[in-house]
Structure formats: C-alpha cells, structure tokens
mmCIF file of C-alpha atoms and ligand atoms in Angstrom:
data_model
loop_
_atom_site.group_PDB
_atom_site.id
_atom_site.type_symbol
_atom_site.label_atom_id
_atom_site.label_comp_id
_atom_site.label_asym_id
_atom_site.label_seq_id
_atom_site.Cartn_x
_atom_site.Cartn_y
_atom_site.Cartn_z
ATOM 1 C CA MET A 294 13.712 -8.792 33.809
ATOM 2 C CA THR A 295 10.168 -7.614 34.154
ATOM 3 C CA THR A 296 7.860 -8.220 37.033
ATOM 4 C CA ASP A 297 5.010 -6.325 35.391
ATOM 5 C CA ALA A 298 2.650 -9.262 35.894
ATOM 6 C CA ALA A 299 2.918 -8.795 39.682
ATOM 7 C CA CYS A 300 2.551 -5.008 39.757
ATOM 8 C CA SER A 301 -0.211 -2.542 39.421
ATOM 9 C CA LEU A 302 -0.003 -0.722 36.103
ATOM 10 C CA LEU A 303 0.284 2.980 35.363
ATOM 11 C CA THR A 304 -0.303 3.832 31.690
ATOM 12 C CA ILE A 305 0.558 7.346 30.537
ATOM 13 C CA ASP A 306 -0.779 8.454 27.118
ATOM 14 C CA LEU A 307 1.838 10.805 25.574
ATOM 15 C CA ASP A 308 -0.463 11.479 22.588
ATOM 16 C CA ALA A 309 -3.156 12.782 24.919
ATOM 17 C CA ILE A 310 -0.620 15.081 26.582
ATOM 18 C CA ALA A 311 0.578 16.334 23.202
ATOM 19 C CA ASP A 312 -3.053 16.837 22.084
ATOM 20 C CA ASN A 313 -3.749 18.865 25.204
ATOM 21 C CA TRP A 314 -0.705 21.048 24.561
ATOM 22 C CA ARG A 315 -1.835 21.687 20.947
ATOM 23 C CA ARG A 316 -5.360 22.572 22.136
ATOM 24 C CA LEU A 317 -3.972 25.089 24.660
ATOM 25 C CA ARG A 318 -1.604 26.461 22.068
ATOM 26 C CA ASP A 319 -4.475 26.999 19.625
ATOM 27 C CA ILE A 320 -6.617 28.697 22.256
ATOM 28 C CA ALA A 321 -3.808 31.050 23.279
ATOM 29 C CA SER A 322 -2.469 31.662 19.742
ATOM 30 C CA PRO A 323 -0.801 34.041 18.738
ATOM 31 C CA ALA A 324 0.679 33.880 22.236
ATOM 32 C CA THR A 325 3.509 31.347 22.620
ATOM 33 C CA CYS A 326 2.608 28.208 24.615
ATOM 34 C CA ALA A 327 5.202 26.892 27.050
ATOM 35 C CA ALA A 328 4.855 23.709 29.182
ATOM 36 C CA VAL A 329 5.267 23.425 32.892
ATOM 37 C CA VAL A 330 6.947 20.134 33.691
ATOM 38 C CA LYS A 331 7.920 20.700 37.339
ATOM 39 C CA ALA A 332 7.670 17.854 39.859
ATOM 40 C CA ASP A 333 8.618 15.268 37.219
ATOM 41 C CA ALA A 334 5.922 16.546 34.826
ATOM 42 C CA TYR A 335 3.290 16.410 37.600
ATOM 43 C CA GLY A 336 4.345 12.868 38.442
ATOM 44 C CA LEU A 337 4.025 11.529 34.885
ATOM 45 C CA GLY A 338 7.728 11.423 33.990
ATOM 46 C CA ILE A 339 9.622 14.454 32.657
ATOM 47 C CA ALA A 340 12.044 12.273 30.634
ATOM 48 C CA GLN A 341 9.088 10.937 28.572
ATOM 49 C CA VAL A 342 6.671 13.874 28.657
ATOM 50 C CA ALA A 343 9.078 16.738 27.771
ATOM 51 C CA PRO A 344 10.423 15.079 24.589
ATOM 52 C CA ALA A 345 6.847 14.260 23.494
ATOM 53 C CA LEU A 346 5.949 17.946 23.874
ATOM 54 C CA ALA A 347 9.112 19.078 22.148
ATOM 55 C CA ASP A 348 8.216 16.806 19.236
ATOM 56 C CA VAL A 349 4.966 18.747 18.662
ATOM 57 C CA GLY A 350 6.663 22.114 18.852
ATOM 58 C CA CYS A 351 7.016 23.181 22.470
ATOM 59 C CA SER A 352 10.330 24.952 22.905
ATOM 60 C CA LEU A 353 10.079 26.544 26.400
ATOM 61 C CA PHE A 354 9.738 24.439 29.536
ATOM 62 C CA PHE A 355 9.310 25.544 33.106
ATOM 63 C CA VAL A 356 10.635 23.493 36.048
ATOM 64 C CA ALA A 357 10.530 24.336 39.752
ATOM 65 C CA THR A 358 14.110 23.597 40.862
ATOM 66 C CA LEU A 359 17.618 23.828 39.521
ATOM 67 C CA ASP A 360 18.002 20.067 39.833
ATOM 68 C CA GLU A 361 14.907 19.533 37.698
ATOM 69 C CA GLY A 362 16.415 21.925 35.174
ATOM 70 C CA LEU A 363 19.635 19.917 35.014
ATOM 71 C CA ARG A 364 17.706 16.716 34.618
ATOM 72 C CA LEU A 365 15.695 18.149 31.732
ATOM 73 C CA ARG A 366 18.803 19.595 30.091
ATOM 74 C CA ALA A 367 20.290 16.094 29.951
ATOM 75 C CA VAL A 368 17.167 14.909 28.133
ATOM 76 C CA LEU A 369 16.647 17.918 25.822
ATOM 77 C CA PRO A 370 19.874 19.692 24.879
ATOM 78 C CA GLN A 371 18.297 22.396 22.688
ATOM 79 C CA VAL A 372 15.110 23.693 24.349
ATOM 80 C CA ASP A 373 14.782 26.697 26.615
ATOM 81 C CA ILE A 374 14.379 25.743 30.281
ATOM 82 C CA ALA A 375 13.265 28.244 32.940
ATOM 83 C CA VAL A 376 13.684 27.574 36.659
ATOM 84 C CA LEU A 377 10.853 29.044 38.716
ATOM 85 C CA SER A 378 12.494 28.861 42.160
ATOM 86 C CA GLY A 379 14.919 31.599 41.183
ATOM 87 C CA LEU A 380 18.617 32.383 41.348
ATOM 88 C CA LEU A 381 19.935 31.341 44.707
ATOM 89 C CA PRO A 382 23.445 32.497 45.816
ATOM 90 C CA GLY A 383 26.188 30.329 44.383
ATOM 91 C CA THR A 384 24.159 28.895 41.492
ATOM 92 C CA ALA A 385 24.720 31.383 38.639
ATOM 93 C CA GLY A 386 27.619 29.369 37.262
ATOM 94 C CA ILE A 387 25.408 26.272 36.871
ATOM 95 C CA PHE A 388 22.697 28.302 35.162
ATOM 96 C CA LEU A 389 25.245 29.720 32.646
ATOM 97 C CA ARG A 390 26.997 26.377 32.053
ATOM 98 C CA ASP A 391 23.762 24.494 31.309
ATOM 99 C CA ARG A 392 22.015 27.406 29.581
ATOM 100 C CA LEU A 393 19.179 27.433 32.084
ATOM 101 C CA ILE A 394 17.019 30.507 32.419
ATOM 102 C CA PRO A 395 16.560 31.810 35.926
ATOM 103 C CA VAL A 396 13.244 33.306 36.949
ATOM 104 C CA LEU A 397 14.468 36.381 38.866
ATOM 105 C CA ASN A 398 12.333 36.821 41.974
ATOM 106 C CA ASP A 399 13.810 39.957 43.577
ATOM 107 C CA LEU A 400 16.142 42.870 42.772
ATOM 108 C CA GLY A 401 19.028 41.110 44.474
ATOM 109 C CA GLN A 402 18.673 38.259 41.988
ATOM 110 C CA VAL A 403 18.481 40.823 39.163
ATOM 111 C CA ALA A 404 21.737 42.419 40.336
ATOM 112 C CA ARG A 405 23.421 39.002 40.783
ATOM 113 C CA TRP A 406 22.447 37.787 37.309
ATOM 114 C CA ARG A 407 23.563 41.045 35.797
ATOM 115 C CA ALA A 408 26.976 40.893 37.505
ATOM 116 C CA GLU A 409 27.500 37.222 36.558
ATOM 117 C CA THR A 410 26.438 37.556 32.953
ATOM 118 C CA THR A 411 28.600 40.686 32.527
ATOM 119 C CA LYS A 412 31.563 38.818 33.993
ATOM 120 C CA ALA A 413 30.893 35.893 31.627
ATOM 121 C CA GLY A 414 30.591 38.300 28.719
ATOM 122 C CA GLN A 415 27.132 37.026 27.818
ATOM 123 C CA ASN A 416 23.870 38.816 27.468
ATOM 124 C CA ALA A 417 22.197 35.838 29.179
ATOM 125 C CA PRO A 418 18.418 35.315 29.267
ATOM 126 C CA ALA A 419 16.236 35.545 32.341
ATOM 127 C CA ILE A 420 12.547 35.836 33.148
ATOM 128 C CA LEU A 421 11.479 38.509 35.556
ATOM 129 C CA HIS A 422 8.760 37.570 38.054
ATOM 130 C CA ILE A 423 6.559 40.332 39.414
ATOM 131 C CA ASP A 424 4.177 39.554 42.249
ATOM 132 C CA THR A 425 0.674 40.929 41.812
ATOM 133 C CA GLY A 426 -1.069 39.427 44.803
ATOM 134 C CA MET A 427 0.107 35.840 45.308
ATOM 135 C CA ASN A 428 2.739 36.828 47.837
ATOM 136 C CA ARG A 429 4.940 33.812 47.406
ATOM 137 C CA LEU A 430 7.719 34.705 44.898
ATOM 138 C CA GLY A 431 8.495 37.633 42.667
ATOM 139 C CA LEU A 432 9.331 41.329 42.931
ATOM 140 C CA ASP A 433 7.126 43.207 45.355
ATOM 141 C CA PRO A 434 5.390 46.425 44.195
ATOM 142 C CA GLN A 435 8.093 48.692 45.558
ATOM 143 C CA GLU A 436 10.838 46.709 43.687
ATOM 144 C CA ALA A 437 8.763 46.757 40.526
ATOM 145 C CA SER A 438 8.460 50.603 40.770
ATOM 146 C CA ARG A 439 12.226 50.921 41.294
ATOM 147 C CA LEU A 440 12.730 48.975 38.043
ATOM 148 C CA ALA A 441 10.274 51.222 36.256
ATOM 149 C CA LEU A 442 12.206 54.288 37.493
ATOM 150 C CA ASP A 443 15.601 52.891 36.529
ATOM 151 C CA ALA A 444 15.541 50.505 33.556
ATOM 152 C CA THR A 445 19.367 50.409 33.602
ATOM 153 C CA LEU A 446 19.026 47.879 36.438
ATOM 154 C CA LEU A 447 18.227 45.371 33.667
ATOM 155 C CA ASP A 448 21.140 46.318 31.439
ATOM 156 C CA GLY A 449 23.068 43.310 30.275
ATOM 157 C CA ILE A 450 20.234 40.909 30.874
ATOM 158 C CA ASP A 451 18.169 39.489 28.051
ATOM 159 C CA ILE A 452 14.747 39.647 29.695
ATOM 160 C CA ARG A 453 12.701 37.146 27.692
ATOM 161 C CA TYR A 454 9.489 37.669 29.563
ATOM 162 C CA VAL A 455 8.073 39.452 32.584
ATOM 163 C CA MET A 456 5.723 37.063 34.328
ATOM 164 C CA THR A 457 3.187 37.028 37.138
ATOM 165 C CA HIS A 458 1.025 34.228 38.568
ATOM 166 C CA MET A 459 -2.639 34.289 39.513
ATOM 167 C CA ALA A 460 -4.073 33.098 42.817
ATOM 168 C CA CYS A 461 -7.697 32.468 41.855
ATOM 169 C CA ALA A 462 -7.786 31.819 38.081
ATOM 170 C CA ASP A 463 -9.792 28.618 38.722
ATOM 171 C CA MET A 464 -12.544 30.742 40.264
ATOM 172 C CA PRO A 465 -13.457 33.162 37.421
ATOM 173 C CA SER A 466 -15.741 35.312 39.541
ATOM 174 C CA ASP A 467 -13.161 36.064 42.233
ATOM 175 C CA PRO A 468 -12.436 39.817 42.271
ATOM 176 C CA LEU A 469 -8.710 39.141 42.835
ATOM 177 C CA ASN A 470 -8.501 38.074 39.161
ATOM 178 C CA ALA A 471 -9.344 41.519 37.811
ATOM 179 C CA GLU A 472 -7.169 43.137 40.432
ATOM 180 C CA GLN A 473 -4.120 41.068 39.498
ATOM 181 C CA LEU A 474 -4.696 41.708 35.826
ATOM 182 C CA GLU A 475 -4.745 45.473 36.413
ATOM 183 C CA ARG A 476 -1.694 45.401 38.647
ATOM 184 C CA PHE A 477 0.170 43.384 36.015
ATOM 185 C CA LYS A 478 -0.802 45.762 33.203
ATOM 186 C CA ALA A 479 0.371 48.677 35.380
ATOM 187 C CA ALA A 480 3.690 46.961 36.058
ATOM 188 C CA MET A 481 4.181 46.207 32.336
ATOM 189 C CA ALA A 482 3.483 49.818 31.472
ATOM 190 C CA GLY A 483 6.562 50.670 33.582
ATOM 191 C CA LEU A 484 8.667 48.193 31.586
ATOM 192 C CA PRO A 485 8.035 49.145 27.949
ATOM 193 C CA GLY A 486 9.117 46.847 25.158
ATOM 194 C CA LEU A 487 9.197 43.667 27.276
ATOM 195 C CA LYS A 488 7.032 40.607 26.655
ATOM 196 C CA ALA A 489 4.520 39.472 29.239
ATOM 197 C CA SER A 490 3.206 36.178 30.669
ATOM 198 C CA LEU A 491 0.357 35.768 33.122
ATOM 199 C CA ALA A 492 -1.706 32.648 32.443
ATOM 200 C CA ALA A 493 -1.226 29.144 33.810
ATOM 201 C CA SER A 494 -3.829 26.491 32.846
ATOM 202 C CA SER A 495 -7.014 28.067 34.236
ATOM 203 C CA ALA A 496 -6.249 31.671 33.210
ATOM 204 C CA ILE A 497 -5.935 30.553 29.563
ATOM 205 C CA PHE A 498 -9.718 29.988 29.798
ATOM 206 C CA LEU A 499 -10.395 33.475 31.159
ATOM 207 C CA GLY A 500 -10.171 35.088 27.732
ATOM 208 C CA ARG A 501 -7.789 36.759 25.318
ATOM 209 C CA ASP A 502 -6.847 39.651 27.623
ATOM 210 C CA HIS A 503 -5.116 37.051 29.911
ATOM 211 C CA HIS A 504 -2.904 35.514 27.187
ATOM 212 C CA PHE A 505 -0.315 38.289 26.651
ATOM 213 C CA ASP A 506 2.804 36.915 24.885
ATOM 214 C CA LEU A 507 3.278 33.589 26.605
ATOM 215 C CA VAL A 508 1.066 31.104 28.493
ATOM 216 C CA ARG A 509 2.403 28.583 31.028
ATOM 217 C CA PRO A 510 0.054 25.617 31.356
ATOM 218 C CA GLY A 511 0.891 22.662 33.576
ATOM 219 C CA ALA A 512 -2.117 20.789 35.022
ATOM 220 C CA ALA A 513 -4.301 21.043 31.920
ATOM 221 C CA LEU A 514 -1.628 19.292 29.891
ATOM 222 C CA TYR A 515 -2.054 16.313 32.129
ATOM 223 C CA GLY A 516 -5.837 16.192 31.951
ATOM 224 C CA ILE A 517 -6.743 18.145 35.086
ATOM 225 C CA ASN A 518 -9.866 20.216 34.463
ATOM 226 C CA PRO A 519 -8.721 23.868 34.158
ATOM 227 C CA THR A 520 -12.379 25.037 34.338
ATOM 228 C CA PRO A 521 -13.755 23.484 37.535
ATOM 229 C CA GLY A 522 -17.549 23.264 37.577
ATOM 230 C CA LYS A 523 -17.654 23.087 33.774
ATOM 231 C CA PRO A 524 -17.021 20.134 31.474
ATOM 232 C CA ASN A 525 -13.360 19.257 31.224
ATOM 233 C CA PRO A 526 -11.997 20.420 27.818
ATOM 234 C CA MET A 527 -8.835 18.301 28.196
ATOM 235 C CA ARG A 528 -8.132 14.668 27.417
ATOM 236 C CA GLN A 529 -7.346 12.181 30.216
ATOM 237 C CA CYS A 530 -3.737 10.972 30.048
ATOM 238 C CA VAL A 531 -3.529 8.562 32.950
ATOM 239 C CA ARG A 532 -4.869 5.089 33.525
ATOM 240 C CA LEU A 533 -4.041 3.356 36.803
ATOM 241 C CA GLU A 534 -4.970 -0.323 37.065
ATOM 242 C CA GLY A 535 -4.618 -2.165 40.336
ATOM 243 C CA ARG A 536 -3.529 -5.837 40.352
ATOM 244 C CA VAL A 537 -5.958 -8.199 42.061
ATOM 245 C CA LEU A 538 -4.130 -10.286 44.678
ATOM 246 C CA GLN A 539 -7.034 -12.197 46.162
ATOM 247 C CA VAL A 540 -10.834 -12.475 46.074
ATOM 248 C CA ARG A 541 -12.409 -13.595 49.292
ATOM 249 C CA TYR A 542 -15.845 -14.299 50.758
ATOM 250 C CA VAL A 543 -16.692 -12.463 53.973
ATOM 251 C CA ASP A 544 -19.493 -13.402 56.424
ATOM 252 C CA SER A 545 -22.174 -11.036 57.451
ATOM 253 C CA GLY A 546 -21.025 -8.950 60.447
ATOM 254 C CA GLU A 547 -17.339 -9.171 59.474
ATOM 255 C CA GLY A 548 -15.194 -6.028 59.070
ATOM 256 C CA VAL A 549 -12.557 -5.258 56.439
ATOM 257 C CA GLY A 550 -9.084 -3.840 57.016
ATOM 258 C CA TYR A 551 -7.456 -1.790 59.804
ATOM 259 C CA GLY A 552 -9.917 -0.589 62.400
ATOM 260 C CA ALA A 553 -12.632 -2.821 60.902
ATOM 261 C CA SER A 554 -14.041 0.502 59.884
ATOM 262 C CA ARG A 555 -16.831 -0.961 57.750
ATOM 263 C CA ARG A 556 -18.758 -4.215 58.302
ATOM 264 C CA PHE A 557 -20.750 -6.353 55.945
ATOM 265 C CA SER A 558 -24.477 -6.511 56.744
ATOM 266 C CA ARG A 559 -24.795 -9.497 54.423
ATOM 267 C CA PRO A 560 -22.394 -12.155 53.115
ATOM 268 C CA GLY A 561 -20.006 -10.314 50.838
ATOM 269 C CA LYS A 562 -17.039 -10.575 48.579
ATOM 270 C CA ILE A 563 -13.814 -8.463 48.755
ATOM 271 C CA ALA A 564 -11.173 -7.991 46.090
ATOM 272 C CA THR A 565 -7.767 -7.091 47.551
ATOM 273 C CA ILE A 566 -5.619 -4.901 45.267
ATOM 274 C CA ALA A 567 -1.857 -4.386 45.206
ATOM 275 C CA THR A 568 -1.870 -0.611 45.752
ATOM 276 C CA GLY A 569 -1.759 1.476 48.904
ATOM 277 C CA TYR A 570 -0.876 4.838 50.356
ATOM 278 C CA ALA A 571 2.818 4.038 49.816
ATOM 279 C CA ASP A 572 1.907 4.279 46.095
ATOM 280 C CA GLY A 573 0.328 7.671 46.584
ATOM 281 C CA TYR A 574 -3.215 6.274 46.781
ATOM 282 C CA LEU A 575 -4.266 8.755 49.433
ATOM 283 C CA ARG A 576 -5.380 7.302 52.771
ATOM 284 C CA ALA A 577 -8.073 9.994 52.810
ATOM 285 C CA LEU A 578 -9.861 7.846 50.186
ATOM 286 C CA SER A 579 -10.556 5.150 52.812
ATOM 287 C CA ASN A 580 -14.160 3.924 52.429
ATOM 288 C CA GLY A 581 -14.649 6.712 49.955
ATOM 289 C CA SER A 582 -13.405 5.946 46.413
ATOM 290 C CA LEU A 583 -14.520 3.877 43.426
ATOM 291 C CA ALA A 584 -12.845 1.509 41.055
ATOM 292 C CA HIS A 585 -14.164 -0.001 37.849
ATOM 293 C CA VAL A 586 -14.197 -3.467 36.306
ATOM 294 C CA ALA A 587 -15.603 -3.970 32.820
ATOM 295 C CA GLY A 588 -17.925 -1.024 33.229
ATOM 296 C CA HIS A 589 -19.078 -2.002 36.750
ATOM 297 C CA ARG A 590 -18.494 0.405 39.627
ATOM 298 C CA ILE A 591 -17.029 -1.136 42.745
ATOM 299 C CA PRO A 592 -16.823 0.904 45.974
ATOM 300 C CA MET A 593 -13.859 0.855 48.313
ATOM 301 C CA MET A 594 -14.540 -0.881 51.511
ATOM 302 C CA GLY A 595 -12.232 -0.413 54.487
ATOM 303 C CA ARG A 596 -9.218 1.802 54.965
ATOM 304 C CA VAL A 597 -6.389 2.323 52.528
ATOM 305 C CA SER A 598 -3.395 0.384 53.825
ATOM 306 C CA MET A 599 0.252 0.898 52.933
ATOM 307 C CA ASP A 600 0.259 -1.724 50.151
ATOM 308 C CA LEU A 601 -3.340 -2.859 49.819
ATOM 309 C CA LEU A 602 -6.806 -1.644 48.892
ATOM 310 C CA THR A 603 -10.044 -3.528 49.391
ATOM 311 C CA PHE A 604 -13.085 -3.190 47.124
ATOM 312 C CA ASP A 605 -16.558 -4.575 47.604
ATOM 313 C CA VAL A 606 -17.241 -6.825 44.607
ATOM 314 C CA THR A 607 -20.214 -8.645 46.113
ATOM 315 C CA ASP A 608 -22.552 -7.606 43.306
ATOM 316 C CA LEU A 609 -20.255 -8.331 40.403
ATOM 317 C CA PRO A 610 -20.915 -11.315 38.099
ATOM 318 C CA GLU A 611 -18.919 -14.353 39.146
ATOM 319 C CA GLY A 612 -15.484 -14.634 37.453
ATOM 320 C CA LEU A 613 -15.117 -10.975 36.528
ATOM 321 C CA VAL A 614 -12.469 -10.290 39.148
ATOM 322 C CA LEU A 615 -9.789 -12.918 39.549
ATOM 323 C CA PRO A 616 -6.346 -12.992 41.161
ATOM 324 C CA GLY A 617 -3.769 -11.637 38.638
ATOM 325 C CA GLY A 618 -6.496 -9.521 36.968
ATOM 326 C CA LEU A 619 -6.774 -5.766 37.020
ATOM 327 C CA VAL A 620 -9.317 -3.215 38.260
ATOM 328 C CA GLU A 621 -9.245 0.383 37.042
ATOM 329 C CA LEU A 622 -8.381 2.756 39.880
ATOM 330 C CA LEU A 623 -8.021 5.939 37.792
ATOM 331 C CA GLY A 624 -8.965 6.574 34.181
ATOM 332 C CA ASP A 625 -11.728 8.053 32.007
ATOM 333 C CA THR A 626 -14.536 6.980 34.373
ATOM 334 C CA TYR A 627 -12.942 7.825 37.725
ATOM 335 C CA THR A 628 -10.504 10.634 36.946
ATOM 336 C CA PRO A 629 -7.737 12.161 39.038
ATOM 337 C CA ASP A 630 -10.144 15.068 39.594
ATOM 338 C CA ASP A 631 -12.829 12.603 40.837
ATOM 339 C CA ALA A 632 -10.336 11.023 43.254
ATOM 340 C CA ALA A 633 -9.270 14.424 44.386
ATOM 341 C CA HIS A 634 -12.855 15.381 45.041
ATOM 342 C CA ASP A 635 -13.368 12.213 47.171
ATOM 343 C CA ALA A 636 -10.061 12.795 49.051
ATOM 344 C CA GLY A 637 -10.686 16.473 49.707
ATOM 345 C CA THR A 638 -7.769 17.664 47.596
ATOM 346 C CA ILE A 639 -6.989 18.707 44.022
ATOM 347 C CA GLY A 640 -6.119 16.596 40.988
ATOM 348 C CA TYR A 641 -2.620 18.046 41.052
ATOM 349 C CA GLU A 642 -1.921 16.247 44.308
ATOM 350 C CA ILE A 643 -3.333 12.953 43.022
ATOM 351 C CA LEU A 644 -0.932 13.066 40.038
ATOM 352 C CA THR A 645 2.180 14.273 41.854
ATOM 353 C CA SER A 646 1.586 11.567 44.514
ATOM 354 C CA LEU A 647 1.677 8.725 41.976
ATOM 355 C CA GLY A 648 4.261 6.318 43.372
ATOM 356 C CA SER A 649 7.260 4.532 42.012
ATOM 357 C CA ARG A 650 6.102 0.936 42.475
ATOM 358 C CA TYR A 651 3.775 0.856 39.511
ATOM 359 C CA ALA A 652 4.913 -0.752 36.296
ATOM 360 C CA ARG A 653 4.864 2.353 34.085
ATOM 361 C CA ARG A 654 3.858 2.080 30.473
ATOM 362 C CA TYR A 655 4.046 4.974 28.022
ATOM 363 C CA ILE A 656 1.817 4.837 24.954
ATOM 364 C CA GLY A 657 1.505 7.144 21.953
ATOM 365 C CA ALA A 658 3.773 8.345 19.234
ATOM 366 C CA GLY A 659 6.470 9.566 21.625
ATOM 367 C CA ALA A 660 6.635 6.295 23.637
HETATM 368 C C1 PLP B 774 2.933 25.619 38.590
HETATM 369 C C2 PLP B 774 2.949 26.886 37.888
HETATM 370 C C3 PLP B 774 2.354 27.072 36.628
HETATM 371 C C4 PLP B 774 1.450 26.003 36.023
HETATM 372 O O1 PLP B 774 0.247 25.979 36.762
HETATM 373 P P1 PLP B 774 -0.995 25.058 36.362
HETATM 374 O O2 PLP B 774 -2.111 25.501 37.216
HETATM 375 O O3 PLP B 774 -0.559 23.655 36.693
HETATM 376 O O4 PLP B 774 -1.226 25.199 34.921
HETATM 377 C C5 PLP B 774 2.517 28.233 35.960
HETATM 378 N N1 PLP B 774 3.243 29.275 36.492
HETATM 379 C C6 PLP B 774 3.813 29.194 37.714
HETATM 380 C C7 PLP B 774 4.561 30.317 38.220
HETATM 381 C C8 PLP B 774 3.722 27.991 38.458
HETATM 382 O O5 PLP B 774 4.279 27.908 39.639
#
C-alpha cells in the first residue's frame, strides 16, 4: 500500500551521487577514493547510496559506529568497511566476525587489536588515526612518537592506512591547515612504508599535496559545496517537495501560525504544506526560507510548526498552487547549503536531519 499521494516527497538521485564520487576520484587520482557513508549516508539512505557507489568502483566505505558497519555489511558483503569511532572494549570479536576495519584511536586500542588478531590467528586490517590538531579522536603526539620509536607495537596488524582529519579545510587560508599538514608529514616520517590519508571533501580541493594515498569524502558526494564561497563543483542529489494541504485567503492585519509572528499588511494568500520540524525542516527557518513553484519564489511566512509550513503565495498566478500539489522545498534552486545559510547551520545538518515521514524515491541507474 502506498500513501505517497498524501506525503511530501524526497527524491534522491543516485546517479548524481555516483557522478560526484567519480569527479572526486578523478581529482584525487592516483590516490584511492573512499566514501564516507556515516549517519545513513548523511541522511540519504546507506542501503541505496552505498551499493550505487560500489557499482561505480568504490571499495572502501567509512561509517561512524559499529552498528552502522554491521548494517552496511548486510548490504555489501564484499567491500571494505572502516568504523571511525574506534575499537571499544568488548567489540573486537564483532569486528573480526564481520570483517570490519577498526580505526584505532589510541595505543590501548592498538594493543587490544593486536592481542585479538594474534589470538584469532589473523593479520587483521586496521586504520591508525593520528590527531594533528582536531583534538577529538586519534593518537596524541606523545603516542605517535612512541609508535615511531617502537614499530613492533604494530606487529601482527595489517595497517591499511594512517589517517588524520583536518579542522579548517573549508577555510583554505586558515593557518591551522599548513600546521596540520606538517604535523601529519612528520608523523608519517616516523612510520615508514605505511600509506596515508588526510583529506575529507574540502581538503581534496586544497591541492595534490593533500591527497596522499587515500581521500575520504562525505559531504561533497551528497552535493554539499566543499569550497564555500566559490561555485559548487558538485551536483545536487536531493529534491524535497512539500505537499500542499490547503490554500487560504487571509485578511489584511491577520497573522499566520504560532505566535502570529508575521502579519499581512494587505489581503494575502497562504499555502499550507505537509512538512515541519518533525521532518527535520529546522524551526530556525521560521519566516526565513524560500520554496519554489514552477520557477516562482515563495517566501515562508510564519513559524515552522511540527507538521506544517506556511508560504506566502499572494503574488502567484491563480491556480498554480492547489491542494494535493507540490512546492519545491529543497532542490537545484534552493539547495541544502542555501537552507543551511538561512538557518544558521551547515548543509550537513540539513541533510542528516531529513526525516522519516517523506515518501522517499530513488532515481538513477542504481535505483
Ligand atoms: C565525517 C568524516 C569525513 C568526511 O567529511 P566530509 O567533510 O563530509 O567530507 C572524513 N573523515 C573523518 C574522520 C570524518 O569524521
């Protein structure tokens, strides 16, 4: 049974995501290009997105949590899956059983993985994470020097890559970028023969010296601009269309929605849409976003409610917005980055907030 005709619609273009991956791969070549699919592929659906990327040649995927890794393993039995959150006590057996690759974030995790893999008689793979200034996860500088002094600490582990993560790659002129690059090179000099990975989406655009052996894009795959302030080199992958529930005439002086936060200074017309903050349409967009109908811009009027949005359609030609019809809430003309700008956040949060009440449609070769 489908109730699509009553829902707002979220269309996800798997071809656009695959194209974005190929573009990033080509820019970073000869480095390998992985795909970061944490948080359900940034809200777009890991079970659909990851196979579409595997189809065009991606063979290494990063997730955040062990549970995400298990979910992806069920979908893709053959690919490499790395778990960024690390090797927590009591989880090594699950990593080994499902052939997941832990990202080792401290020397205790290194020792634990070594002990477990030795016990299991496997030279099991891992990725070593060295912190160079982010101060969230990864070996601290003292731990990294201890490894450099005693490489036997890694005996019995198949270290696929040594990785670090940049704090300011989306701000190319920030001095922390050069500092992190130098610290990473110094750490790699202490770990000869190992492959290196530094760049997420934005750092891929900072030049060849940032690519090393592996790049790890997430956001750019999903159409978020990796070069803020410059034209977006990526394709948009998301189209969100809100279902029109009612179109109503409002007298001059009347307010709209909770708090009656905006009032009409002339007789007006409101279209009420079946989407709200419970769908991840951020309440911070109250009175501050745009939608589009057949090329016309319509401004939000009133606050975002849990299930409803209200747009001012006073100036639209009669008959363009009707109950059961759709208005475009996100797409090529008002992108997740545009909504993020208006909500005071980043496109990442717009995508990962996309709710579960939409009728989801996947288009493209992988759909
Ligand atoms: C999330 C994440 C990425 C991907 O970052 P984007 O900015 O989305 O490309 C890469 N590496 C690590 C360690 C991450 O946590």
